[in-house]
Short mmCIF file of C-alpha atoms in Angstrom, two decimals:
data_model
loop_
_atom_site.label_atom_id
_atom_site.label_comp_id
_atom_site.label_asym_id
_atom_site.label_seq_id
_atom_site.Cartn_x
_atom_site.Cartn_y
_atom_site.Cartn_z
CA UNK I 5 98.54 93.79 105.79
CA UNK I 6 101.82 94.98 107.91
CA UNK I 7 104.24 91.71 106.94
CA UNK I 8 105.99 91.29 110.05
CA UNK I 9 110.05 90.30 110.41
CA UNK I 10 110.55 86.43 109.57
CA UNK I 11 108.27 86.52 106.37
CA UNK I 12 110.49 87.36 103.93
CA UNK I 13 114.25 86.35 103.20
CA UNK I 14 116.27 89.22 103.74
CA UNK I 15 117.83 89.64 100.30
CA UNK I 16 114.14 89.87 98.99
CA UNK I 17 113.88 92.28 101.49
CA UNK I 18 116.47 93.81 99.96
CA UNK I 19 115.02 94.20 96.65
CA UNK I 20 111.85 95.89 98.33
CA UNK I 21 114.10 97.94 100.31
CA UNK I 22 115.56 99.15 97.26
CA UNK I 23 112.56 99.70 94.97
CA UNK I 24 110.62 101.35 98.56
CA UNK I 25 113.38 103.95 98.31
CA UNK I 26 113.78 104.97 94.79
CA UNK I 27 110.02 105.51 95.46
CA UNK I 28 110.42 107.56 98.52
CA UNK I 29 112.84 109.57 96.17
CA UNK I 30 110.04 110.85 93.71
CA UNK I 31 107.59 111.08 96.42
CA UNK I 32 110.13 113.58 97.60
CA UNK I 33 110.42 115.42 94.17
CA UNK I 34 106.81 115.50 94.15
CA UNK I 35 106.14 117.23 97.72
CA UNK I 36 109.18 119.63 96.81
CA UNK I 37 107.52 120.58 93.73
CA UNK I 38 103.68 120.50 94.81
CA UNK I 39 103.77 121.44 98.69
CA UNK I 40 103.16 125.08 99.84
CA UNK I 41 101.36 126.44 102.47
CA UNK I 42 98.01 126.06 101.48
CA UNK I 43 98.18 121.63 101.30
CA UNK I 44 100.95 120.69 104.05
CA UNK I 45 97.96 121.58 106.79
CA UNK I 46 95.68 118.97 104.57
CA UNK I 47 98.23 116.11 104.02
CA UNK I 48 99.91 116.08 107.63
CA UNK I 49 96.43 116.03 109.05
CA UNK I 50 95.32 112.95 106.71
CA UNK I 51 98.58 111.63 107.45
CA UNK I 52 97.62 111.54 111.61
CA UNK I 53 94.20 110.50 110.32
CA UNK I 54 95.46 107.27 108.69
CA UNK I 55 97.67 106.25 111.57
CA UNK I 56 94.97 106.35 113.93
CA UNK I 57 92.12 104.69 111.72
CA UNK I 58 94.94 101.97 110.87
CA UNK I 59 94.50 101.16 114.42
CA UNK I 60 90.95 100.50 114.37
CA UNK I 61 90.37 97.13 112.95
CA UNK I 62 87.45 96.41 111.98
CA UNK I 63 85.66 92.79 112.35
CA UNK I 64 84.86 90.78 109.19
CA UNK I 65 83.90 87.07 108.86
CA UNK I 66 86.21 84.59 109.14
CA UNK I 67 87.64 85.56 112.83
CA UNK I 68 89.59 88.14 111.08
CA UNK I 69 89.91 91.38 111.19
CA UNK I 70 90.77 94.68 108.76
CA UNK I 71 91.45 98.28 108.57
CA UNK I 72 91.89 100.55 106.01
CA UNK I 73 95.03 101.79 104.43
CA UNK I 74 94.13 105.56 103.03
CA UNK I 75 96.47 105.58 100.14
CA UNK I 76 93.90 105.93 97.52
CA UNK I 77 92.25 108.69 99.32
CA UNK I 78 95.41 110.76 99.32
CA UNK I 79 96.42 109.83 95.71
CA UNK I 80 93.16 111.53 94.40
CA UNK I 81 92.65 114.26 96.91
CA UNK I 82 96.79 115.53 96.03
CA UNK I 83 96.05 113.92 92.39
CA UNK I 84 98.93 112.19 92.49
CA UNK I 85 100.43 108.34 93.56
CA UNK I 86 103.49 110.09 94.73
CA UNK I 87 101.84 111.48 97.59
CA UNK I 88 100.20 108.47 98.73
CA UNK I 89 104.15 107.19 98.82
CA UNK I 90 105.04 110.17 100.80
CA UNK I 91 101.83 109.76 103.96
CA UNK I 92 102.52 106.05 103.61
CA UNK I 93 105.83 106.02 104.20
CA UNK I 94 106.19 108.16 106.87
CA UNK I 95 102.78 106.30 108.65
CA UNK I 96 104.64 103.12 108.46
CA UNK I 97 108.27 103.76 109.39
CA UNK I 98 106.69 105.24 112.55
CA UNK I 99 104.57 102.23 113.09
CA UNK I 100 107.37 100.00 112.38
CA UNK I 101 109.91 101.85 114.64
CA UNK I 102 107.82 102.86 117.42
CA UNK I 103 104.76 100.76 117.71
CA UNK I 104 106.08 97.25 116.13
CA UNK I 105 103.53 96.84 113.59
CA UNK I 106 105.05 95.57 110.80
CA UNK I 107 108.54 94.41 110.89
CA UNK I 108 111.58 96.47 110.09
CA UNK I 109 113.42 94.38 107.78
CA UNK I 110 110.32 94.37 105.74
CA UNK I 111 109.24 97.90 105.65
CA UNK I 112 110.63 98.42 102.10
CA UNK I 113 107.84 95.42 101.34
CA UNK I 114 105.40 97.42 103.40
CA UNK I 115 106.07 100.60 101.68
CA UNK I 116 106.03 98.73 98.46
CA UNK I 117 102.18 97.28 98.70
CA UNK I 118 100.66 99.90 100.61
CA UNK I 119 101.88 103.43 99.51
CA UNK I 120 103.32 102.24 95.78
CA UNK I 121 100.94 99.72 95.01
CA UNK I 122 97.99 101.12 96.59
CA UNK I 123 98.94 104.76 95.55
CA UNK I 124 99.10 104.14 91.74
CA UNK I 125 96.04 101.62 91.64
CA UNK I 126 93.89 104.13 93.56
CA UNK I 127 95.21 107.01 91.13
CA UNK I 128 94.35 105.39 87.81
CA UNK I 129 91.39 103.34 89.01
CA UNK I 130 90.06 106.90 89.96
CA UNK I 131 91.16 108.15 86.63
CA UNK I 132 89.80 105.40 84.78
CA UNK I 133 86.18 105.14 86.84
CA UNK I 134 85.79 108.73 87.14
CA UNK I 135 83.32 109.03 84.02
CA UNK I 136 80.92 106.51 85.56
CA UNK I 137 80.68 109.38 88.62
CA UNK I 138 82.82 111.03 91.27
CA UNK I 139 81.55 109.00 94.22
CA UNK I 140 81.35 105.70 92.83
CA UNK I 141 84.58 106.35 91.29
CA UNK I 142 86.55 107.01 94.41
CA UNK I 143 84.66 103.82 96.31
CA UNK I 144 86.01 101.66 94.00
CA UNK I 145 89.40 103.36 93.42
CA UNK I 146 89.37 102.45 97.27
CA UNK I 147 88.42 99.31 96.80
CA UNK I 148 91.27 98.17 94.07
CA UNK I 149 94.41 99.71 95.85
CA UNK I 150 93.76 97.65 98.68
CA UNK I 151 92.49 94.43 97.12
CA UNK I 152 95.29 94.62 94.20
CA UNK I 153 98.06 95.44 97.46
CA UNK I 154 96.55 92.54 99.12
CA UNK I 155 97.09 89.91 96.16
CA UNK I 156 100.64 91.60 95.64
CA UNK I 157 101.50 90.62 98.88
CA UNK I 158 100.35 87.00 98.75
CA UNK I 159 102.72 86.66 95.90
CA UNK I 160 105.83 87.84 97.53
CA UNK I 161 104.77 86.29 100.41
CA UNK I 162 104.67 83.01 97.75
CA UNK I 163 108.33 84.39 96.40
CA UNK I 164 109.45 84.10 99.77
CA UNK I 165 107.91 80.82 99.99
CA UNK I 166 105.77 81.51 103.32
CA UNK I 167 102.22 81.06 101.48
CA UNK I 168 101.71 78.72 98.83
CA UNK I 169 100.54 80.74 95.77
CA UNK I 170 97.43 79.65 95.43
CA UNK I 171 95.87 79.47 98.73
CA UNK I 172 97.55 83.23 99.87
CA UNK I 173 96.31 84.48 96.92
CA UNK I 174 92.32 83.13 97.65
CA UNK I 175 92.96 84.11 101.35
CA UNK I 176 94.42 87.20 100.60
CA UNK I 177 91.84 88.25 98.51
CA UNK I 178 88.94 87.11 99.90
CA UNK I 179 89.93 88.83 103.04
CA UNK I 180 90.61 91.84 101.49
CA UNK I 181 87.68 91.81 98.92
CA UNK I 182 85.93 92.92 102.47
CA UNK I 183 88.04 95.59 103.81
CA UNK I 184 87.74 97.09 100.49
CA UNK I 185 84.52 97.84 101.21
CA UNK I 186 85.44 100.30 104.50
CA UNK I 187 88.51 101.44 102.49
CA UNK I 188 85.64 102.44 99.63
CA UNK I 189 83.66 104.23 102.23
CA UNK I 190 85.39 105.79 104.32
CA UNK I 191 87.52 107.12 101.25
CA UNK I 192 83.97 108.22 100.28
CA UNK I 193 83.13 109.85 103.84
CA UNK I 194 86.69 111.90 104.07
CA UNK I 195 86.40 113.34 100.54
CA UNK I 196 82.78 114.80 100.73
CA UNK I 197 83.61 115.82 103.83
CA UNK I 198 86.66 118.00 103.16
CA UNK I 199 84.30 118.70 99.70
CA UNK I 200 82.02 120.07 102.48
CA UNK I 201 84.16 122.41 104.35
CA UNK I 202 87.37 123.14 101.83
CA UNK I 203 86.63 122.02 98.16
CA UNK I 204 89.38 124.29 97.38
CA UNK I 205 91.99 121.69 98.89
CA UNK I 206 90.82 119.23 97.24
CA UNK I 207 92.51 118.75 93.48
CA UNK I 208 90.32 119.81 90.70
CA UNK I 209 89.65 116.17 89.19
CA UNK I 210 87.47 115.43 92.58
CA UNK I 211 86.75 118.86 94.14
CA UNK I 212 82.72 119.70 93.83
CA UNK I 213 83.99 123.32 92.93
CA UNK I 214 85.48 122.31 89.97
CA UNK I 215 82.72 121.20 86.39
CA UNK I 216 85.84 118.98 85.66
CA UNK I 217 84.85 116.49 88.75
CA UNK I 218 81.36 115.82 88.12
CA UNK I 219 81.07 115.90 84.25
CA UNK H 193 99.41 129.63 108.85
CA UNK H 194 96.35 131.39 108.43
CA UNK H 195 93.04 130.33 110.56
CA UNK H 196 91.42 128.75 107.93
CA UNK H 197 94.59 126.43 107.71
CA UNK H 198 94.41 126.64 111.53
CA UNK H 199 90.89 125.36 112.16
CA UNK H 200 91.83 122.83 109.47
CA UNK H 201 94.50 121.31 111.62
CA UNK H 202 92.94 121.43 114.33
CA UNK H 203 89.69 120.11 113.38
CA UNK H 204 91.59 117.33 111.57
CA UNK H 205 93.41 116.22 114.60
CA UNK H 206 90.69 116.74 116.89
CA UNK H 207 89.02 113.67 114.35
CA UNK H 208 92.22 111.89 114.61
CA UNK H 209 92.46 111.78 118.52
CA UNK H 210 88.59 110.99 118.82
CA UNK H 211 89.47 107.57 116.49
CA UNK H 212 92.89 107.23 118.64
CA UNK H 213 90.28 107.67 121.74
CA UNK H 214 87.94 105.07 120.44
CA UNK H 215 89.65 102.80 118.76
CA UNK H 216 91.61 100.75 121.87
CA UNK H 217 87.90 100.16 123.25
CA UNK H 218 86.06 99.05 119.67
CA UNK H 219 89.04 98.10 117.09
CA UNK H 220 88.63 94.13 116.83
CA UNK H 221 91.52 92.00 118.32
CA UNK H 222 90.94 89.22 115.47
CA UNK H 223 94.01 88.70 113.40
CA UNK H 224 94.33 90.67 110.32
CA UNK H 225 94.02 89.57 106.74
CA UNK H 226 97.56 88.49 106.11
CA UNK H 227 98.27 86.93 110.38
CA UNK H 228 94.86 85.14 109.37
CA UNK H 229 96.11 84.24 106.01
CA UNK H 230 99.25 82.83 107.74
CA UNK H 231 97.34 80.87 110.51
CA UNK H 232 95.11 79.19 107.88
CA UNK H 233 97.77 78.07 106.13
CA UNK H 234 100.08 77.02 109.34
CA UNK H 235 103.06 79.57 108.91
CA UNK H 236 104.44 80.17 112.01
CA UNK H 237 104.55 83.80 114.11
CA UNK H 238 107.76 85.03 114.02
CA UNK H 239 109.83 87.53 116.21
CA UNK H 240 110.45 91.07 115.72
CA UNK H 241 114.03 91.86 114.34
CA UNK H 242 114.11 94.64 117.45
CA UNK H 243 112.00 95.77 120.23
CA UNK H 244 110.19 98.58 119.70
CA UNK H 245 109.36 101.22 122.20
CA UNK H 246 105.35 100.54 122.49
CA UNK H 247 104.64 97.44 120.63
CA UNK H 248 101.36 96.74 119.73
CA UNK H 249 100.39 99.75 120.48
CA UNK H 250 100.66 99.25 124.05
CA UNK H 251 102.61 100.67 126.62
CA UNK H 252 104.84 97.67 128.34
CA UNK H 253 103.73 96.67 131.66
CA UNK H 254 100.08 97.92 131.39
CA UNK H 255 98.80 95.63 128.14
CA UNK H 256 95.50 95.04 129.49
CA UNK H 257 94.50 98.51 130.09
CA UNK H 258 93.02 100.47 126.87
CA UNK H 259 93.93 103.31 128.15
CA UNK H 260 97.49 102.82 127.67
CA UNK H 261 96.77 102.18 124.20
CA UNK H 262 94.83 105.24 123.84
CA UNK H 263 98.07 107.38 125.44
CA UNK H 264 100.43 105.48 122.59
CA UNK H 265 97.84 106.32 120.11
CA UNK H 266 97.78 109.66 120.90
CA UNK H 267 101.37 109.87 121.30
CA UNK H 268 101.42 108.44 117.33
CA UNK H 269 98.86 110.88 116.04
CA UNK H 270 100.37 113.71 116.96
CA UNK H 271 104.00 112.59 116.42
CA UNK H 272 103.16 111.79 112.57
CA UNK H 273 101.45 115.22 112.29
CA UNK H 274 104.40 116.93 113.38
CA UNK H 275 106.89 114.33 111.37
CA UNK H 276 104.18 115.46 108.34
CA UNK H 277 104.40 118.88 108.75
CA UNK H 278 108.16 119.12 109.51
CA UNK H 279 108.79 117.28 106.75
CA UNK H 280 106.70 119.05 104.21
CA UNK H 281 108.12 122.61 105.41
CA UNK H 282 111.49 121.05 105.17
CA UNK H 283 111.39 120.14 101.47
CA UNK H 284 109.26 121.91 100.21
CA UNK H 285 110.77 124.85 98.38
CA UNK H 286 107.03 127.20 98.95
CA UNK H 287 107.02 126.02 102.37
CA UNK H 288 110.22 127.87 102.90
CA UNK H 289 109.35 130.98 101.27
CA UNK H 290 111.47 130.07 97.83
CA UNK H 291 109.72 130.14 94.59
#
């Protein structure tokens, strides 16, 4: 879902720009107030852990291909969006800058739709689902920040008049109504496993060791 | 950073760098959801506003071999963990030993 250079004007790009880094700017509130010792190991490993599974694209119909994003995952395991803003941003200004993917004048877009967009969806989705049970909960809190990132893009990508609205939208969606799915699962996989070995990382509202995550 | 931090780390990477490993030899080449989107509906590719170092992943003037790709995944893993980690000691005020 990296939007290249060339898809959007660059005073829209402006506006995401903007909005991308009043995020960054309580994302870095957040880490100053929530980071110590015991969670910077946890997030800067995730954080090398999304970069290289964003390489790994994964085949679904259509001749296309997808790969998960992560910033549900770190939204509930730090319960909070602000961290998904934080891994996100840093994941993608490296991409952009070093490896090309996604374009530099639309990183602020970027940054918008996959750590803002797909941070606070994954958050409250998790909050919302989590009575129906932890692991369902966090499959389709995986599911929703990616879909609901995908559709946002398809409508700035209509604002900037480089989809039609209707047809980015179904494409969009339908595309990313699949990779979803591996965003749901392997969200799944990487928070029973770090359950497995430290549930005391893991924030209360989804850590095994606390009643709180599987009332 | 105590060893239970330690092993953490390094037990995280060591995932990381296995998927960096694997994924230049098993990640599909098909387009994405949004260059798919945009070849449905006939928007044209566009150019990069600069050139970055290792575009695509790759490591100019040896495309074709994966391995190159693994060395610039590599090279990306650990360069975000450290970014991470700088970062977070940086501003965080328990990271530097202020309450």
């Amino acid at each position: 879902m990296h939007i290249p250079d060339g898809f959007i004007p660059l005073w829209q790009c402006a506006i995401y720009w903007f909005i991308a880094i009043v995020a960054i700017g309580f994302a870095l509130r957040w880490a100053r107030e929530n980071l110590d010792e015991k969670n910077i190991p946890l997030l800067a490993v995730l954080a090398a852990g999304i970069f290289a599974i964003q390489a790994m694209n994964v085949p679904i119909p259509w001749g296309t291909s997808g790969h998960m994003v992560g910033a549900a995952l770190i939204a509930i395991i730090f319960f909070s969006p602000w961290a998904a803003v934080l891994v996100l941003s840093i994941v993608l200004i490296l991409q952009g800058l070093i490896f090309g993917d996604g374009g530099m004048t639309a990183l602020g877009a970027n940054i918008v739709n996959m750590g803002l967009i797909g941070g606070f969806v994954g958050f409250y989705a998790y909050k919302v689902l989590k009575g129906v049970g932890r692991i369902p909960a966090i499959f389709l809190a995986g599911w929703a920040s990616i879909f609901l990132a995908a559709i946002a893009c398809a409508i700035e990508m209509a604002w900037a008049g480089t989809f039609p609205l209707a047809e980015g939208i179904v494409f969009m969606g339908l595309y990313h109504a699949v990779i979803g799915v591996i965003e749901g699962v392997i969200s799944v996989v990487v928070i029973l496993g770090i359950d497995n070995v430290r549930p005391d990382l893991l924030a209360d509202w989804v850590s095994s060791s606390k009643k709180e995550a599987l009332q | 950073m105590n060893t239970k931090n330690r092993n953490l780390v390094i037990g995280g990477l060591a995932i990381a760098i296995v998927i960096a490993i694997l994924a230049p030899f098993l990640a599909s080449s098909n387009p994405d959801g949004l260059e798919s989107a945009a070849e449905s509906l006939g928007v044209p590719e566009s150019e990069a506003v600069f050139e970055s170092p290792l575009p695509d992943y790759a490591i100019p003037g040896m495309e074709d071999n994966p391995w190159g790709g693994v060395i610039a995944l590599i090279f990306g893993t650990i360069l975000v963990v450290l970014v991470m980690l700088g970062l977070a000691y940086i501003i965080s005020k328990k990271g530097n030993g202020q309450e």
